[in-house]
PDB file of C-alpha atoms in Angstrom:
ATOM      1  CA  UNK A   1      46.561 -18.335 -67.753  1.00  0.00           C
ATOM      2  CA  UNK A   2      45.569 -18.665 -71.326  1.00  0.00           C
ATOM      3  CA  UNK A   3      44.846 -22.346 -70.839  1.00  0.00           C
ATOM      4  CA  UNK A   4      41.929 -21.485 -67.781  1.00  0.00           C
ATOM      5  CA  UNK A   5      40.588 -18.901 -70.008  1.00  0.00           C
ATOM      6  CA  UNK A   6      39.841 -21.150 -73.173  1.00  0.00           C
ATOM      7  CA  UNK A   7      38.548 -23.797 -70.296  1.00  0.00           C
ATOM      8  CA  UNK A   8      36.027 -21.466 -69.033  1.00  0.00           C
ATOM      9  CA  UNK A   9      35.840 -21.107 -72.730  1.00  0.00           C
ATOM     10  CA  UNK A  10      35.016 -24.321 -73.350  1.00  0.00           C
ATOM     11  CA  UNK A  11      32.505 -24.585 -70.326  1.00  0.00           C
ATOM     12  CA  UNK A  12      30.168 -22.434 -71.823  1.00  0.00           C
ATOM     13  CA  UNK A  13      30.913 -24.286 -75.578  1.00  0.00           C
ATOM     14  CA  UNK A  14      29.746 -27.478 -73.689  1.00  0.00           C
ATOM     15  CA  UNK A  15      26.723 -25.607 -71.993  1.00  0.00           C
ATOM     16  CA  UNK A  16      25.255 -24.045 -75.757  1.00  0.00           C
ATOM     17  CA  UNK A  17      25.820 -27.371 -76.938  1.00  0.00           C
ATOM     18  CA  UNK A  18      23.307 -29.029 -74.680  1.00  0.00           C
ATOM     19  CA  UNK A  19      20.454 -26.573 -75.051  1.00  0.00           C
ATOM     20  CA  UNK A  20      18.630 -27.595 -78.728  1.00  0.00           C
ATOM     21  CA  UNK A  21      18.544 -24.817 -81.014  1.00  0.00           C
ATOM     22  CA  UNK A  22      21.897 -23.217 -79.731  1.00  0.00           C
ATOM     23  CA  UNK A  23      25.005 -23.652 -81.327  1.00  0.00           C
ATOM     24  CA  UNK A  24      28.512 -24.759 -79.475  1.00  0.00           C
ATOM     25  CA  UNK A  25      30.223 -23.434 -82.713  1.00  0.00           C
ATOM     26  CA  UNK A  26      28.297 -20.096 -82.619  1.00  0.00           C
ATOM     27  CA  UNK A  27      29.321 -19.355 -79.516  1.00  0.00           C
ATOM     28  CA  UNK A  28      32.565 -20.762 -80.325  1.00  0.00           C
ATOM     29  CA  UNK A  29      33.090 -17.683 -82.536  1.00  0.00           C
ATOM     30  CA  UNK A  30      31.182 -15.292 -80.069  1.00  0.00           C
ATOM     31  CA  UNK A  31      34.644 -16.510 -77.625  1.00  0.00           C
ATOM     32  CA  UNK A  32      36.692 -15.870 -80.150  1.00  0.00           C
ATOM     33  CA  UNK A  33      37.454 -19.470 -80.381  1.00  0.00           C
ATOM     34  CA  UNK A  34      35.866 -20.709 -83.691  1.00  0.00           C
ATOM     35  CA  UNK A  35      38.975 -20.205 -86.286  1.00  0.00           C
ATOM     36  CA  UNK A  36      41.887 -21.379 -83.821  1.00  0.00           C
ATOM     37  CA  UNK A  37      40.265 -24.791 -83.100  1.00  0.00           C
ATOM     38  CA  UNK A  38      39.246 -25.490 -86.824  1.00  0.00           C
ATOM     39  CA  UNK A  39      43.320 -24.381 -87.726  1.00  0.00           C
ATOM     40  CA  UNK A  40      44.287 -26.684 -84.264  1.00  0.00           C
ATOM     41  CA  UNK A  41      42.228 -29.369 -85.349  1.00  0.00           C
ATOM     42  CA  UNK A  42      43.730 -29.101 -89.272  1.00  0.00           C
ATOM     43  CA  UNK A  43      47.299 -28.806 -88.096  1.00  0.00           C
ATOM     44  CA  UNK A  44      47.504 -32.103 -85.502  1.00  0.00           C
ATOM     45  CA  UNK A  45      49.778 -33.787 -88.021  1.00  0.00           C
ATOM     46  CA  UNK A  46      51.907 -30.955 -88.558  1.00  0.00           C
ATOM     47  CA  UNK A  47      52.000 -29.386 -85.347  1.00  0.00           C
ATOM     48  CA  UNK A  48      50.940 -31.955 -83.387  1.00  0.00           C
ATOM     49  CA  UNK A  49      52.386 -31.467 -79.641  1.00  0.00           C
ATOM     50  CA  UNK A  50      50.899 -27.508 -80.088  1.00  0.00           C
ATOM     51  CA  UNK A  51      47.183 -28.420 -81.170  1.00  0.00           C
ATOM     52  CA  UNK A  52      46.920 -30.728 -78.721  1.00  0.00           C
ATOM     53  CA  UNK A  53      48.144 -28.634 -75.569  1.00  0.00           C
ATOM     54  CA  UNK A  54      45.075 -25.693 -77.525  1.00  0.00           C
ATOM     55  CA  UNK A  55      42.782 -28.350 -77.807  1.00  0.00           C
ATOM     56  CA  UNK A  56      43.169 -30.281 -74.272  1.00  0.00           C
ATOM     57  CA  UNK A  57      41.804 -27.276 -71.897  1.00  0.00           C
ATOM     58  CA  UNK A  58      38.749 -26.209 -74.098  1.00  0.00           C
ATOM     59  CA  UNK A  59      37.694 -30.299 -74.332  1.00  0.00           C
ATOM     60  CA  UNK A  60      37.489 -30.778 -70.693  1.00  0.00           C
ATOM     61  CA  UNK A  61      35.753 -27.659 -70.187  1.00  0.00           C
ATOM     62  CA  UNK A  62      33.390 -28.165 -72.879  1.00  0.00           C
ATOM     63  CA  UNK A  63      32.776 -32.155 -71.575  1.00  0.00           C
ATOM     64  CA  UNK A  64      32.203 -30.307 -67.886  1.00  0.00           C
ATOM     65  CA  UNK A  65      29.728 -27.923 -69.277  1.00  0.00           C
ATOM     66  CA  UNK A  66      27.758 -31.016 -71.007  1.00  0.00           C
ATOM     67  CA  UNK A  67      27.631 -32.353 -67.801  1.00  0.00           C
ATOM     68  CA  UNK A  68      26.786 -29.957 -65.245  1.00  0.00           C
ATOM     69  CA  UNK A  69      23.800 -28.821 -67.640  1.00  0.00           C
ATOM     70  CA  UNK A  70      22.508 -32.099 -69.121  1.00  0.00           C
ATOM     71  CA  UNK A  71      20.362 -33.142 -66.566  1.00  0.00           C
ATOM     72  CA  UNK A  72      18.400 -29.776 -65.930  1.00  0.00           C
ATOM     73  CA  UNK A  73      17.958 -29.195 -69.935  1.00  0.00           C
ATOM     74  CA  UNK A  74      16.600 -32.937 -70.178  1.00  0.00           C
ATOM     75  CA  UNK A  75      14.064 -32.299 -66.914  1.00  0.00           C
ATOM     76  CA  UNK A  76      12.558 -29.092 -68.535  1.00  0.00           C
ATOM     77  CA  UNK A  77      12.575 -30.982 -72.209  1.00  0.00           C
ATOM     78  CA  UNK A  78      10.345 -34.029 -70.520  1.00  0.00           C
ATOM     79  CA  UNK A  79       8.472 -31.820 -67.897  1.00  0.00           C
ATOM     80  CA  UNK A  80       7.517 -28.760 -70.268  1.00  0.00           C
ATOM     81  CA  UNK A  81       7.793 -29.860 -73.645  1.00  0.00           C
ATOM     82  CA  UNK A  82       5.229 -27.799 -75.638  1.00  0.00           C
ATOM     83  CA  UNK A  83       7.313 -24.596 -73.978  1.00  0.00           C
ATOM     84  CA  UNK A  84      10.710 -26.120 -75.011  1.00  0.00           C
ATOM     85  CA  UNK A  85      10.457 -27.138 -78.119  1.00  0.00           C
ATOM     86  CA  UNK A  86       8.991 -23.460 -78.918  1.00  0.00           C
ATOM     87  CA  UNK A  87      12.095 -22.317 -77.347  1.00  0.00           C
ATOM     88  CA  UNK A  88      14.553 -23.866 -79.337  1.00  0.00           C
ATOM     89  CA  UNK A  89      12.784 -23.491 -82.276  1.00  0.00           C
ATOM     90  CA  UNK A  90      13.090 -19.381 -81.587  1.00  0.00           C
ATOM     91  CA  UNK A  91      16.930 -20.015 -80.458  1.00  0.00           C
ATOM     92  CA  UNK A  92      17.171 -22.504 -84.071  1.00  0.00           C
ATOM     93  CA  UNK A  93      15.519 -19.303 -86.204  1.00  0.00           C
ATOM     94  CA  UNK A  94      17.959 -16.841 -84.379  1.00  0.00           C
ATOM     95  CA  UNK A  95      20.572 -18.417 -86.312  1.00  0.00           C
ATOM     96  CA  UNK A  96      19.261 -16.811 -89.386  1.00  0.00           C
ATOM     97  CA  UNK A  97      20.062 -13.373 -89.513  1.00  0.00           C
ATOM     98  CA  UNK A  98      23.675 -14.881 -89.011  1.00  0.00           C
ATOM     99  CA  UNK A  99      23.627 -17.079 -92.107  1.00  0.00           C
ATOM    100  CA  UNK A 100      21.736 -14.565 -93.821  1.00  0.00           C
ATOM    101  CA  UNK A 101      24.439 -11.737 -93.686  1.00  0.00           C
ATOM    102  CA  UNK A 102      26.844 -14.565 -94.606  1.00  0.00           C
ATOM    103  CA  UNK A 103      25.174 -15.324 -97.533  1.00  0.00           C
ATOM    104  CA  UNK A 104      24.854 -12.008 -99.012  1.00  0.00           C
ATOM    105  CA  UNK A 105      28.474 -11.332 -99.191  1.00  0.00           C
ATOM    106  CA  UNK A 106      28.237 -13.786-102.800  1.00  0.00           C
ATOM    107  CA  UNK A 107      26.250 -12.055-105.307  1.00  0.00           C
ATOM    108  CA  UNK A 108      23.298 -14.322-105.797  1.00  0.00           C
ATOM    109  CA  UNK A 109      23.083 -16.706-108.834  1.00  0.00           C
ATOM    110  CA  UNK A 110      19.201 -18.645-109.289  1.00  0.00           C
ATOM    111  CA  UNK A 111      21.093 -22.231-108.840  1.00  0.00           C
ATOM    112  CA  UNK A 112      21.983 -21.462-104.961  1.00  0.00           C
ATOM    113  CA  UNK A 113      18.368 -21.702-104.562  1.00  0.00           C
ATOM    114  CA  UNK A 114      19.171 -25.959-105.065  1.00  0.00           C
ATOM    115  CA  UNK A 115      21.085 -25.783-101.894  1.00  0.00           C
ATOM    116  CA  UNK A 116      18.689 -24.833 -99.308  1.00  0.00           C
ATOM    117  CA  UNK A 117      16.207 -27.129-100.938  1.00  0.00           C
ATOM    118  CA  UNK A 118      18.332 -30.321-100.903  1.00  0.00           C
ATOM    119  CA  UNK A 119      19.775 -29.868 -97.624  1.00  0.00           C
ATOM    120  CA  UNK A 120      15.980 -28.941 -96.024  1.00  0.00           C
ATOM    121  CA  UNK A 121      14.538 -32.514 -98.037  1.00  0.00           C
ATOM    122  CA  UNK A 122      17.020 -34.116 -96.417  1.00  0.00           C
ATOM    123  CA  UNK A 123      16.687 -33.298 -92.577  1.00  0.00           C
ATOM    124  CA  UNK A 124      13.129 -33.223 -93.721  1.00  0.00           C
ATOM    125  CA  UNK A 125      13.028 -37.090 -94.993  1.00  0.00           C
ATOM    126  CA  UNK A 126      15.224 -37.814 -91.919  1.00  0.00           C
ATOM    127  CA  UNK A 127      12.437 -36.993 -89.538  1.00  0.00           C
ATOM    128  CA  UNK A 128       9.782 -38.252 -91.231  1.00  0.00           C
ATOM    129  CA  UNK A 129      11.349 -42.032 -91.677  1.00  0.00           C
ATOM    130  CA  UNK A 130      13.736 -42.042 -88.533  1.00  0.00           C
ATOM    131  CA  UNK A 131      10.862 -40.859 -86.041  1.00  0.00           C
ATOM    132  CA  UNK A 132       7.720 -42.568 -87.582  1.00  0.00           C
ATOM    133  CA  UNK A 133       7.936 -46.060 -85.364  1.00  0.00           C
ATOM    134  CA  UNK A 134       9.628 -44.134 -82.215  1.00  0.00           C
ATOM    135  CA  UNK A 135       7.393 -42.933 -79.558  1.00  0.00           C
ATOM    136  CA  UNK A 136      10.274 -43.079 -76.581  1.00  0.00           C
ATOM    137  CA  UNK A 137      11.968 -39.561 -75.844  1.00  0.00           C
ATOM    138  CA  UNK A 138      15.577 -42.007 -74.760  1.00  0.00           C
ATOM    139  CA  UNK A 139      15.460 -44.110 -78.046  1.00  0.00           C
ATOM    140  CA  UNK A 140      18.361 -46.292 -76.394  1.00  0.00           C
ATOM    141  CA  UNK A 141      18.893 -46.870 -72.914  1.00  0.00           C
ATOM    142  CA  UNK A 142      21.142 -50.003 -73.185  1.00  0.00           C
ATOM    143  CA  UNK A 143      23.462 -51.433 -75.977  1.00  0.00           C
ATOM    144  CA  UNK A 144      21.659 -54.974 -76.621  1.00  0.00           C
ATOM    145  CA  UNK A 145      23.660 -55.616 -80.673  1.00  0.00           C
ATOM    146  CA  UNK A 146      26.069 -54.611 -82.779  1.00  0.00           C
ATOM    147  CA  UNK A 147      23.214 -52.246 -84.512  1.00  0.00           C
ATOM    148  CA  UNK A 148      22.685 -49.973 -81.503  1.00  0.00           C
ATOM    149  CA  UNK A 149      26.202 -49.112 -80.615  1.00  0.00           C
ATOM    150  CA  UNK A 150      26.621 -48.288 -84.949  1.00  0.00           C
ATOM    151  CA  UNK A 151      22.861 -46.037 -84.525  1.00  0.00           C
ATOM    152  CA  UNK A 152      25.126 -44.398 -81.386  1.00  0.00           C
ATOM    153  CA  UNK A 153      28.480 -44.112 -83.478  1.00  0.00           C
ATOM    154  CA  UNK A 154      26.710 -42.360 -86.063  1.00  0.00           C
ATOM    155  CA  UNK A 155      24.523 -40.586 -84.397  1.00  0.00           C
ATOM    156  CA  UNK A 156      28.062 -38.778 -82.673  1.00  0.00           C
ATOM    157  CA  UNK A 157      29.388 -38.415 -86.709  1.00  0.00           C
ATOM    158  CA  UNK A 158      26.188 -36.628 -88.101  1.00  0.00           C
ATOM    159  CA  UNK A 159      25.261 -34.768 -84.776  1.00  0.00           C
ATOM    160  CA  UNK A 160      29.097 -33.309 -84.105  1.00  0.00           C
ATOM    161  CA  UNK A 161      30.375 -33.017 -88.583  1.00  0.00           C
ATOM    162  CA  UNK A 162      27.361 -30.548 -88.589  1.00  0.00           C
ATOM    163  CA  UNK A 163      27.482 -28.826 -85.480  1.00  0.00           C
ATOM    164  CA  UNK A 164      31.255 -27.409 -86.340  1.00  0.00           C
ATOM    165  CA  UNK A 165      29.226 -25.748 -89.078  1.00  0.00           C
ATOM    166  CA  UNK A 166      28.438 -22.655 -87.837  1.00  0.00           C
ATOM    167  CA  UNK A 167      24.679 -21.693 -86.986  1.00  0.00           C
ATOM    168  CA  UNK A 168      23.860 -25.496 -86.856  1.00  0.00           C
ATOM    169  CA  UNK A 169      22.772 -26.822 -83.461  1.00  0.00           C
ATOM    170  CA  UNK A 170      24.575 -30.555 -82.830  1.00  0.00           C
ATOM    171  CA  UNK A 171      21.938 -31.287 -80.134  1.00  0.00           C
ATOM    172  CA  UNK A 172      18.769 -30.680 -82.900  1.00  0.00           C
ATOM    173  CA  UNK A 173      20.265 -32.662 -85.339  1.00  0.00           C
ATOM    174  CA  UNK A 174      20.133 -35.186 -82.419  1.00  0.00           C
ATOM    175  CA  UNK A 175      16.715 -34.755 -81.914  1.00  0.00           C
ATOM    176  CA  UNK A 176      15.829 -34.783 -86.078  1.00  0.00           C
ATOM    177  CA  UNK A 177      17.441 -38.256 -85.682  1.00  0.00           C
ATOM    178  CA  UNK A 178      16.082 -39.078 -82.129  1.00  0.00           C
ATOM    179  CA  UNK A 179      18.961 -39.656 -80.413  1.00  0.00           C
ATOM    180  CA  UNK A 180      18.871 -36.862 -78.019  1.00  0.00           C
ATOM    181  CA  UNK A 181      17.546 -38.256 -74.929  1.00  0.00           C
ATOM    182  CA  UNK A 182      19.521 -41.253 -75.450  1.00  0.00           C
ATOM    183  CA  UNK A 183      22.612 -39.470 -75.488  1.00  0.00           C
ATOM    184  CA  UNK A 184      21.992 -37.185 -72.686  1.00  0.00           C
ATOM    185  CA  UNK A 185      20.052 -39.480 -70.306  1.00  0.00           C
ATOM    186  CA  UNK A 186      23.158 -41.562 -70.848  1.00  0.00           C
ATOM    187  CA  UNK A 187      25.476 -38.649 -69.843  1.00  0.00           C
ATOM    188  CA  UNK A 188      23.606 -37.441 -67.016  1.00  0.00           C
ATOM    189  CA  UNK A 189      23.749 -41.068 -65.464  1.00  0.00           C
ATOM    190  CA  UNK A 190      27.404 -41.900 -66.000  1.00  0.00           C
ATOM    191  CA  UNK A 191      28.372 -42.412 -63.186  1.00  0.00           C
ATOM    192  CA  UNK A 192      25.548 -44.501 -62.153  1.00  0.00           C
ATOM    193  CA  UNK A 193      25.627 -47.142 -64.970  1.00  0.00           C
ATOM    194  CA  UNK A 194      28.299 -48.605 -67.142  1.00  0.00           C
ATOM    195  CA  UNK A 195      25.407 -49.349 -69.458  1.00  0.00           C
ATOM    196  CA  UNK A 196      25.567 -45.310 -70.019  1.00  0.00           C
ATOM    197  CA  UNK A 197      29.398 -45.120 -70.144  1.00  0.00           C
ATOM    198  CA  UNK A 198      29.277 -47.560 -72.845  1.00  0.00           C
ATOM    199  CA  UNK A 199      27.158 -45.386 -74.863  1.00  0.00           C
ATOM    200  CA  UNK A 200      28.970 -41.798 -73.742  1.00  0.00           C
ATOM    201  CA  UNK A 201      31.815 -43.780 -74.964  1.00  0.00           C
ATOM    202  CA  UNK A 202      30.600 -44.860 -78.385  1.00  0.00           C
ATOM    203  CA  UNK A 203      29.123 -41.545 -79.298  1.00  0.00           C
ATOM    204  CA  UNK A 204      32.085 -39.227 -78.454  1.00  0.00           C
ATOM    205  CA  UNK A 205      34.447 -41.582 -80.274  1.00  0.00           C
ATOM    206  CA  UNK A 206      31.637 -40.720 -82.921  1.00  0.00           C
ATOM    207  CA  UNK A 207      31.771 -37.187 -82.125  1.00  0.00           C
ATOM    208  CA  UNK A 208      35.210 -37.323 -82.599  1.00  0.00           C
ATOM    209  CA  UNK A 209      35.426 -39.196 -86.042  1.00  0.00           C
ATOM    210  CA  UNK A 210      32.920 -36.317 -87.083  1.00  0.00           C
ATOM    211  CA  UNK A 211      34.338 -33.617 -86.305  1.00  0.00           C
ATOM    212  CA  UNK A 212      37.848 -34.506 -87.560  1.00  0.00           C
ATOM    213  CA  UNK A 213      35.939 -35.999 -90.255  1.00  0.00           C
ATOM    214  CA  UNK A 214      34.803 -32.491 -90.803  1.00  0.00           C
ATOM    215  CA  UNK A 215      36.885 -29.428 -90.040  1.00  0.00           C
ATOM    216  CA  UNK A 216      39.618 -29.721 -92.879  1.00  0.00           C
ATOM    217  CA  UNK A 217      36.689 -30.345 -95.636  1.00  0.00           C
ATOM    218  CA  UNK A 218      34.708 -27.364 -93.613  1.00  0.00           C
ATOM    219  CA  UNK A 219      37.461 -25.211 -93.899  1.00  0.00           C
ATOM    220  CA  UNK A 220      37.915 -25.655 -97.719  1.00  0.00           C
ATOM    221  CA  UNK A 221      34.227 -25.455 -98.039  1.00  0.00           C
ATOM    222  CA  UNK A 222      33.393 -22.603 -96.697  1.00  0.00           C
ATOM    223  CA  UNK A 223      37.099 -20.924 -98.131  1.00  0.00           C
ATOM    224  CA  UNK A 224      36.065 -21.907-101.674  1.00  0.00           C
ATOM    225  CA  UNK A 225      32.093 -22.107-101.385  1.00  0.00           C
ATOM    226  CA  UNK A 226      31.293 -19.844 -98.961  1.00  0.00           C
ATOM    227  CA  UNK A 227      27.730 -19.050-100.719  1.00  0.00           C
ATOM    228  CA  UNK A 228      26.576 -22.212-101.128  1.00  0.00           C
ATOM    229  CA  UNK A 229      27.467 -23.622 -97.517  1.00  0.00           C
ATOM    230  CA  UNK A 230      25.968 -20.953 -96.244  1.00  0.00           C
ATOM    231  CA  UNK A 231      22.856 -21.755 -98.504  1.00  0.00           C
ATOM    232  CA  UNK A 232      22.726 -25.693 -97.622  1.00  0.00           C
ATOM    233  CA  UNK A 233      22.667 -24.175 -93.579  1.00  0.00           C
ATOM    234  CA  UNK A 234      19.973 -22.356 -94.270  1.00  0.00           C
ATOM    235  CA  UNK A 235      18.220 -25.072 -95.328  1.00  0.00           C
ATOM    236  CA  UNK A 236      19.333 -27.480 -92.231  1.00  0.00           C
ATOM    237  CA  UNK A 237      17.899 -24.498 -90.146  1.00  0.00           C
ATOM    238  CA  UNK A 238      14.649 -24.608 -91.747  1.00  0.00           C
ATOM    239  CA  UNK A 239      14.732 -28.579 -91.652  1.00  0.00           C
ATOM    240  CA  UNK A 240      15.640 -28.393 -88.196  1.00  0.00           C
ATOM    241  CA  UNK A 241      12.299 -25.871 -87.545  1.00  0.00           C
ATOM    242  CA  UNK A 242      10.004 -28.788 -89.227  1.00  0.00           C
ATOM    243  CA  UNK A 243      11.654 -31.303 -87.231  1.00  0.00           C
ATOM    244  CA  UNK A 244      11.237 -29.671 -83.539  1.00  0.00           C
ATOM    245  CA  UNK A 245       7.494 -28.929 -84.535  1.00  0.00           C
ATOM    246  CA  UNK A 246       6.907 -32.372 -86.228  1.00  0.00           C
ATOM    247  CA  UNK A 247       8.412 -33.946 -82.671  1.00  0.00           C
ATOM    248  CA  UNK A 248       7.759 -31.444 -79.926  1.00  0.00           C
ATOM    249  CA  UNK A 249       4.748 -29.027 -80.799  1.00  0.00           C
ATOM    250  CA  UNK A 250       1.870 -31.171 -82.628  1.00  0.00           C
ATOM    251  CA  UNK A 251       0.880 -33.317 -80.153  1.00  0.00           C
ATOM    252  CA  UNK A 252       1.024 -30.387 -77.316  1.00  0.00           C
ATOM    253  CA  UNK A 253      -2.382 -29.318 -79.551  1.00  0.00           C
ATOM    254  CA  UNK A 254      -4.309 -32.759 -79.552  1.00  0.00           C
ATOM    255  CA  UNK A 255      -7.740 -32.754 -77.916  1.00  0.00           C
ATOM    256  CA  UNK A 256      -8.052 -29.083 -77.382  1.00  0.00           C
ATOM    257  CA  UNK A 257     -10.832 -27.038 -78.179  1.00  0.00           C
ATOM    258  CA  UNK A 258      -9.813 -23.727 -81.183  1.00  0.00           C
ATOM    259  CA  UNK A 259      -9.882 -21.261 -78.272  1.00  0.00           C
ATOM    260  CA  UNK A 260      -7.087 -22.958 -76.854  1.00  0.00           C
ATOM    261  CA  UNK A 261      -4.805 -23.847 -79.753  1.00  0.00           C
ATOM    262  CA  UNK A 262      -5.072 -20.415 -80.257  1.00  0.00           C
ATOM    263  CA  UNK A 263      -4.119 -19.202 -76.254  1.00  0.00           C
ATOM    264  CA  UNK A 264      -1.456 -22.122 -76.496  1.00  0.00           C
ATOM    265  CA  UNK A 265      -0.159 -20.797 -80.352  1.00  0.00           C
ATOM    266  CA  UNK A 266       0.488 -16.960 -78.672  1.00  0.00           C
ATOM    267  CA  UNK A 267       2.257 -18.615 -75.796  1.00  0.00           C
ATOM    268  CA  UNK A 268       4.355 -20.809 -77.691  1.00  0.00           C
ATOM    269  CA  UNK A 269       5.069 -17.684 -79.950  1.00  0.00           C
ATOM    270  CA  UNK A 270       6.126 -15.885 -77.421  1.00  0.00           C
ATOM    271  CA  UNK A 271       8.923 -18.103 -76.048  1.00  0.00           C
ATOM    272  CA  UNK A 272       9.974 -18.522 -79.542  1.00  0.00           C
ATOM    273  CA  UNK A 273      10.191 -14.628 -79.868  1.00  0.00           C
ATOM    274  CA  UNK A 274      12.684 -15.148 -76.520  1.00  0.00           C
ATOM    275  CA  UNK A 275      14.548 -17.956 -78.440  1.00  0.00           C
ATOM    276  CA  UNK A 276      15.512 -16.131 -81.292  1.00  0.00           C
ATOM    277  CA  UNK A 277      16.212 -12.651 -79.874  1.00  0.00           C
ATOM    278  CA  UNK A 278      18.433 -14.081 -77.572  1.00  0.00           C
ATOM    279  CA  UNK A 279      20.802 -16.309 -80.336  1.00  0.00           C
ATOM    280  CA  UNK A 280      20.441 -12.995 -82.853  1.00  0.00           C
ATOM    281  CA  UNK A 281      21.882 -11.050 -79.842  1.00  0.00           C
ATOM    282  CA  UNK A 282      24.923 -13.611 -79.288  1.00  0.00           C
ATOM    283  CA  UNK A 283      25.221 -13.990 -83.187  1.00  0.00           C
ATOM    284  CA  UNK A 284      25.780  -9.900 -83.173  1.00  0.00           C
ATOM    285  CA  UNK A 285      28.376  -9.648 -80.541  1.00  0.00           C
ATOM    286  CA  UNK A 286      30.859 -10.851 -83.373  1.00  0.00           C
ATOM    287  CA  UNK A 287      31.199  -8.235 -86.155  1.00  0.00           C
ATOM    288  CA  UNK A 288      34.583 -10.391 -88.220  1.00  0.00           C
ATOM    289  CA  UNK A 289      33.494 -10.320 -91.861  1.00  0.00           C
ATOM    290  CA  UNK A 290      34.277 -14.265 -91.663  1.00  0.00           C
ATOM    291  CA  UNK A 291      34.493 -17.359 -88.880  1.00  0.00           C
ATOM    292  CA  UNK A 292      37.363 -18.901 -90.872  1.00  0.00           C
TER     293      UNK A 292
END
C-alpha cells in the first residue's frame, strides 16, 4: 500500500517537473517525499536492496507523469508563448518566499551577498552565449555526432543536479540551456521514433549521473552551508527570471504600438501574479523548519 501511495507520489513529482517554473523537488517535500529519497539515494551502497524497492515505485510514477503531461505543456508553450513564459516566470518567483525564509534562519554576514551574484552571472552568461545562434524551440530532433548525444548527456546532468535543489525548476534550467523542447518533443514521440528513444535514453542516463552526482554533496551542502546554498538558489531563481524573459517574453513585444506593450505588459502580469501565488501556496503547505 505504501508503494501505490509514493507512485501516485511520484506521478505528480513527474507532472511539476514538466511545467517550467515548478519544481519536482518542491513538491517532493510538499509529499513528504523530499528527505527519504535524498537518504534512499545516499544509502544505495549501504542499504542497497531497501533504497531501491523506495526508489522503484516513485520513478515509474514520476516517468508516467512526464509523459502523460509532456505533450499538452509543449502545445500551450508553442501555441501561447507570450502567456507561458509569464506563467512560469510567476510559478519561478513563487519559489522565493520559500528560499527566503530558508535563508533567514543564518544570521546574515555582507559576503553571502557573493553567492546570489555568482550563481545569477552564471545562468545569466549561460543564456546569453548558449541561445544567441538558436532560433529553433526543439534544438535537437535527431542525434547526427558524437557532440549532440554529449549536449543531451549534459543537458540531463545540469538540468536534474539542480533540480534536486529545492526551489530550482529542472525544466527552466532546460530552457536557460535550450534543451527543453528537445527533450520533451523527444519524450512525447517515443513511441513513434527510435530517433527520440535514443535521446530519452541519453538524457535520463544524464539525469541519472546528475542527480546521484548530486544528492550526497546536496545533503552535506545544505547540512553544513545551509545559508549560502540557499543564497546561490536565489540567485539561479533570479537567473532563471532573465532567462524566460530573454527567450519567451521580448519578442511577444516586437512591432507593437506603446498602447499595446502596455495592454500586453498587464496581461502578462497578471498570469505571472497566478504563477507565483499558486507555487507560494504549495511552498506553504510544508511548515518543517528544514527539507533535509
Amino acid at each position: 500500500m505504501k508503494s501505490f501511495v509514493n507512485f501516485i507520489k511520484g506521478i505528480f513529482i513527474g507532472i511539476a517537473a514538466v511545467i517550467p517554473g515548478l519544481s519536482g523537488s518542491i513538491f517532493a517535500v510538499t509529499v513528504g517525499l523530499y528527505d527519504k529519497l535524498v537518504n534512499a539515494v545516499n544509502s544505495l551502497k549501504s542499504n542497497f536492496k531497501k533504497s531501491v524497492l523506495f526508489l522503484i515505485p516513485i520513478a515509474i510514477g514520476g516517468a508516467l507523469g512526464v509523459l502523460i503531461s509532456t505533450k499538452a505543456v509543449l502545445w500551450v508553450c508553442e501555441t501561447y508563448a507570450g502567456p507561458s513564459y509569464a506563467l512560469f516566470i510567476g510559478l519561478v518567483l513563487g519559489s522565493v518566499p520559500l528560499v527566503l525564509n530558508k535563508m533567514r534562519q543564518t544570521k546574515f554576514r555582507p559576503t553571502y551577498i557573493l553567492f546570489p551574484l555568482i550563481s545569477f552571472s552564471a545562468i545569466t552568461a549561460l543564456t546569453l552565449l548558449i541561445n544567441e545562434n538558436e532560433s529553433s524551440y526543439v534544438a535537437i530532433r535527431e542525434i547526427y555526432s558524437v557532440s549532440d548525444a554529449l549536449i543531451i548527456f549534459g543537458a540531463g546532468i545540469f538540468s536534474c543536479s539542480l533540480m534536486a535543489v529545492p526551489g530550482v525548476s529542472g525544466s527552466v534550467m532546460l530552457m536557460v540551456i535550450n534543451q527543453y523542447g528537445t527533450v520533451y518533443n523527444a519524450v512525447s514521440s517515443i513511441t513513434s521514433s527510435w530517433h527520440s528513444i535514443a535521446i530519452t535514453i541519453i538524457f535520463a542516463l544524464g539525469a541519472i549521473v546528475g542527480f546521484l552526482g548530486i544528492a550526497k554533496f546536496l545533503s552535506w551542502a545544505l547540512d553544513k552551508y545551509n545559508a549560502q546554498t540557499y543564497y546561490c538558489v536565489l540567485g539561479l531563481i533570479f537567473g532563471a527570471v532573465f532567462s524566460l524573459i530573454y527567450n519567451g517574453l521580448l519578442s511577444s513585444f516586437t512591432g507593437l504600438s506603446a498602447g499595446k506593450i502596455i495592454l500586453q505588459a498587464l496581461i502578462y502580469t497578471g498570469f505571472a501574479a497566478i504563477g507565483f501565488l499558486v507555487v507560494k501556496k504549495i511552498g506553504n503547505s510544508d511548515r518543517r523548519p528544514s527539507v533535509i
